[in-house]
């Protein structure tokens, strides 16, 4: 083929289409086919009105397309000369199997580009008024997946209390086991913690409180389907644990200083 296709792995950010990068918007406008995830914004479709959109997302507890099938679909369409955008929530390389997809494209000889996205691991806490690092409170943070004990056990077991902010993606279902693990490791029961869902969408919701209460927090009822986003019944959610959470109420709605106040 004289003009082979290509694949662009695009990070869609935490949900708000305004948080897509300029390059991501450009690549969507150029796309022939968009393979999108479950958490991608519906408004993103307006950025690629001529493209065909095909859902390949994964949700916990739901039927989803196998990763090998997604890889074959990308490769097949690129070999047909199409520009395929693989639109992935957050950043392609942060717990999103973007590396697996890139390796599959390399093995198939398909030209590809990676467009980084704003990871929910940083964006969700920030939008909720929680800086993952803050002088005097935390000088670092760790990000782990909560989907399985093997994904977080070793790191949490080796993490001294107050040594870093803990951010857990996809950790709602495992929060009791995670909290029990931290308490057994010596973390104080009153350590500030937060549970976030639907961040950067109109259905954003959050809870903050002491660590020992985190396992018993109840999610609100999911928003009506007509709302577009809303909190999904199986929303992956994000856990944040550490002293930085105490800043949430002060920073959630910051005021803009006027010239006269400076």
Coordinates of C-alpha atoms in Angstrom, one line a residue:
X1 CA 0.0 0.0 0.0
X2 CA 1.5 3.3 -1.0
X3 CA -0.2 5.3 1.7
X4 CA -0.5 3.0 4.8
X5 CA -2.7 3.9 7.7
X6 CA -1.6 4.7 11.2
X7 CA -2.8 4.5 14.8
X8 CA -2.7 7.3 17.4
X9 CA -3.0 6.4 21.0
X10 CA -4.8 9.4 22.5
X11 CA -5.2 10.1 26.2
X12 CA -8.8 11.5 26.7
X13 CA -8.0 12.9 30.2
X14 CA -10.3 12.6 33.2
X15 CA -13.6 13.2 31.4
X16 CA -14.1 16.9 30.6
X17 CA -13.4 17.4 26.9
X18 CA -11.9 20.8 27.7
X19 CA -9.0 18.9 29.3
X20 CA -8.0 17.2 26.1
X21 CA -4.7 18.4 24.7
X22 CA -4.5 20.5 21.6
X23 CA -2.7 17.6 19.8
X24 CA -5.5 15.2 20.9
X25 CA -8.1 17.5 19.4
X26 CA -6.1 17.7 16.1
X27 CA -5.7 13.9 15.9
X28 CA -9.4 13.3 16.5
X29 CA -10.3 15.8 13.7
X30 CA -8.0 13.7 11.3
X31 CA -9.4 10.3 12.4
X32 CA -11.2 7.9 10.1
X33 CA -12.1 5.5 13.0
X34 CA -12.2 6.2 16.8
X35 CA -12.0 3.2 19.1
X36 CA -13.1 4.6 22.4
X37 CA -13.3 3.6 26.1
X38 CA -16.2 3.5 28.5
X39 CA -15.2 6.7 30.3
X40 CA -14.7 8.9 27.2
X41 CA -16.7 12.0 27.1
X42 CA -19.8 12.0 24.8
X43 CA -18.9 15.6 23.8
X44 CA -15.6 14.3 22.3
X45 CA -17.7 13.0 19.3
X46 CA -18.1 16.6 18.1
X47 CA -14.3 16.7 17.6
X48 CA -14.4 13.9 15.0
X49 CA -17.8 14.2 13.4
X50 CA -16.8 12.5 10.2
X51 CA -15.1 9.5 11.9
X52 CA -16.7 6.2 12.6
X53 CA -16.9 5.6 16.4
X54 CA -16.7 2.1 17.8
X55 CA -16.9 1.2 21.5
X56 CA -14.2 -1.1 22.9
X57 CA -14.3 -0.1 26.6
X58 CA -14.0 -2.3 29.6
X59 CA -16.0 -1.9 32.8
X60 CA -15.6 -4.0 36.0
X61 CA -18.2 -6.8 36.1
X62 CA -19.4 -6.2 32.6
X63 CA -18.8 -8.0 29.3
X64 CA -16.0 -6.3 27.4
X65 CA -13.9 -6.8 24.3
X66 CA -10.7 -8.8 24.8
X67 CA -7.5 -6.9 24.5
X68 CA -6.2 -9.1 21.7
X69 CA -9.4 -8.3 19.7
X70 CA -8.8 -4.6 20.2
X71 CA -5.2 -5.0 19.0
X72 CA -6.3 -6.9 15.9
X73 CA -9.0 -4.3 15.1
X74 CA -6.5 -1.5 15.2
X75 CA -4.0 -3.3 13.0
X76 CA -6.6 -4.4 10.5
X77 CA -8.0 -0.9 10.0
X78 CA -4.6 0.6 9.8
X79 CA -3.6 -1.9 7.1
X80 CA -6.6 -0.8 5.2
X81 CA -5.1 2.7 5.1
X82 CA -7.2 4.3 7.8
X83 CA -6.1 6.7 10.6
X84 CA -7.3 5.0 13.7
X85 CA -7.5 6.9 17.0
X86 CA -7.5 4.7 20.1
X87 CA -9.1 7.1 22.6
X88 CA -8.2 6.0 26.1
X89 CA -9.4 7.5 29.3
X90 CA -6.8 9.3 31.3
X91 CA -3.3 8.7 29.9
X92 CA -2.6 5.8 27.6
X93 CA 0.3 4.5 29.6
X94 CA -1.2 4.9 33.2
X95 CA -3.0 1.6 34.0
X96 CA -4.6 1.7 30.5
X97 CA -2.8 -1.1 28.6
X98 CA -1.5 1.5 26.2
X99 CA 1.9 -0.2 26.3
X100 CA 0.4 -3.5 25.2
X101 CA -1.3 -1.8 22.3
X102 CA 1.9 0.0 21.3
X103 CA 3.9 -3.3 21.4
X104 CA 1.2 -5.0 19.2
X105 CA 1.5 -2.1 16.7
X106 CA 5.3 -2.4 16.6
X107 CA 5.1 -6.1 16.0
X108 CA 2.8 -5.6 13.1
X109 CA 4.9 -2.8 11.6
X110 CA 2.1 -0.2 12.0
X111 CA 3.2 3.5 12.3
X112 CA 1.8 4.9 15.5
X113 CA 2.0 8.0 17.8
X114 CA 1.3 8.4 21.5
X115 CA -0.6 11.6 22.6
X116 CA -0.3 11.8 26.4
X117 CA -3.4 12.6 28.4
X118 CA -4.1 14.1 31.8
X119 CA -4.1 11.2 34.1
X120 CA -7.0 10.9 36.6
X121 CA -4.4 9.9 39.2
X122 CA -3.4 13.6 39.3
X123 CA -6.4 15.4 37.8
X124 CA -9.1 13.9 39.9
X125 CA -7.5 14.8 43.3
X126 CA -6.5 18.3 41.9
X127 CA -10.1 19.1 40.7
X128 CA -11.3 18.0 44.2
X129 CA -9.0 20.5 45.8
X130 CA -6.4 17.8 46.8
X131 CA -2.8 18.4 45.7
X132 CA -1.0 15.0 45.7
X133 CA 2.1 16.8 47.1
X134 CA 2.2 19.8 49.3
X135 CA 5.1 21.2 51.3
X136 CA 5.0 20.1 54.9
X137 CA 2.4 17.4 54.2
X138 CA 3.7 15.1 51.5
X139 CA 6.7 15.2 49.2
X140 CA 5.7 12.3 47.0
X141 CA 2.8 10.1 45.9
X142 CA 2.3 6.6 44.7
X143 CA -0.3 5.3 42.3
X144 CA -1.6 1.7 42.4
X145 CA -4.4 -0.2 40.8
X146 CA -7.0 -1.6 43.3
X147 CA -8.4 -4.2 40.9
X148 CA -6.5 -7.1 42.6
X149 CA -4.5 -7.7 45.7
X150 CA -1.5 -8.6 43.7
X151 CA -1.6 -5.1 42.1
X152 CA -1.2 -3.2 45.4
X153 CA -0.1 -5.5 48.2
X154 CA 3.7 -5.3 47.8
X155 CA 3.8 -1.6 47.5
X156 CA 1.4 -0.8 50.3
X157 CA 3.1 -3.3 52.6
X158 CA 6.4 -1.5 52.1
X159 CA 5.1 2.0 52.5
X160 CA 5.7 3.6 55.9
X161 CA 2.8 5.7 57.4
X162 CA 2.8 9.3 56.2
X163 CA 5.7 8.7 53.8
X164 CA 3.6 9.5 50.7
X165 CA 0.1 10.2 49.4
X166 CA -1.6 7.0 48.2
X167 CA -3.7 7.2 45.1
X168 CA -5.7 4.1 44.2
X169 CA -7.3 3.8 40.8
X170 CA -10.1 1.3 40.4
X171 CA -10.1 0.7 44.1
X172 CA -13.7 1.1 45.2
X173 CA -14.4 -2.6 45.5
X174 CA -11.2 -3.2 47.3
X175 CA -11.2 -0.3 49.7
X176 CA -11.9 -2.3 52.9
X177 CA -9.0 -4.6 52.1
X178 CA -6.8 -1.6 51.3
X179 CA -7.7 0.2 54.5
X180 CA -7.2 -2.9 56.6
X181 CA -3.8 -3.3 55.1
X182 CA -2.7 0.3 55.8
X183 CA -4.1 0.1 59.4
X184 CA -2.1 -3.1 60.0
X185 CA 1.0 -1.3 58.6
X186 CA 0.6 1.4 61.3
X187 CA -1.3 4.1 59.5
X188 CA -3.5 6.1 61.9
X189 CA -7.2 5.5 61.8
X190 CA -7.9 9.2 61.5
X191 CA -5.6 9.6 58.5
X192 CA -7.4 12.0 56.0
X193 CA -8.9 10.1 53.1
X194 CA -11.1 10.7 50.1
X195 CA -13.3 8.8 47.7
X196 CA -14.0 10.5 44.3
X197 CA -16.3 9.4 41.5
X198 CA -17.2 11.1 38.2
X199 CA -14.5 13.8 38.6
X200 CA -14.4 16.3 35.7
X201 CA -18.0 15.5 34.7
X202 CA -21.3 17.1 35.7
X203 CA -22.0 14.1 37.9
X204 CA -18.9 14.6 40.1
X205 CA -19.2 13.4 43.7
X206 CA -16.7 13.1 46.5
X207 CA -16.4 12.1 50.2
X208 CA -13.7 13.1 52.6
X209 CA -13.2 11.7 56.1
X210 CA -11.0 9.6 58.3
X211 CA -9.4 6.5 56.9
X212 CA -11.3 4.1 59.2
X213 CA -14.6 5.3 57.8
X214 CA -13.6 4.9 54.1
X215 CA -14.8 1.2 53.7
X216 CA -18.4 2.0 54.8
X217 CA -18.9 5.1 52.6
X218 CA -22.1 4.6 50.4
X219 CA -22.2 5.8 46.8
X220 CA -25.1 8.1 45.9
X221 CA -27.7 6.8 43.4
X222 CA -26.4 6.9 39.8
X223 CA -27.6 9.7 37.7
X224 CA -30.3 9.2 35.1
X225 CA -29.1 8.0 31.7
X226 CA -30.3 11.3 30.1
X227 CA -27.7 13.2 32.2
X228 CA -25.0 12.0 29.8
X229 CA -22.4 11.3 32.4
X230 CA -23.5 10.8 36.0
X231 CA -22.1 8.4 38.5
X232 CA -22.2 4.9 37.0
X233 CA -23.3 1.9 39.2
X234 CA -19.8 0.4 38.7
X235 CA -17.9 3.6 38.6
X236 CA -14.2 2.8 39.1
X237 CA -13.7 5.6 41.6
X238 CA -10.5 6.9 43.1
X239 CA -9.2 6.7 46.6
X240 CA -6.7 9.3 48.0
X241 CA -5.1 8.6 51.4
X242 CA -2.8 11.0 53.2
X243 CA -2.6 14.4 55.0
X244 CA -3.0 16.3 51.8
X245 CA -6.7 15.4 51.8
X246 CA -7.2 17.9 54.6
X247 CA -6.8 20.7 52.1
X248 CA -9.8 19.7 50.1
X249 CA -12.3 22.0 51.7
X250 CA -10.0 25.0 51.5
X251 CA -8.9 24.5 47.8
X252 CA -12.0 23.0 46.1
X253 CA -13.3 26.4 45.0
X254 CA -10.3 28.8 45.0
X255 CA -10.9 32.5 44.5
X256 CA -9.0 34.4 41.8
X257 CA -7.0 37.3 43.4
X258 CA -7.7 40.7 41.9
X259 CA -5.0 43.2 41.0
X260 CA -5.9 45.4 43.9
X261 CA -5.4 42.5 46.3
X262 CA -1.9 41.6 45.1

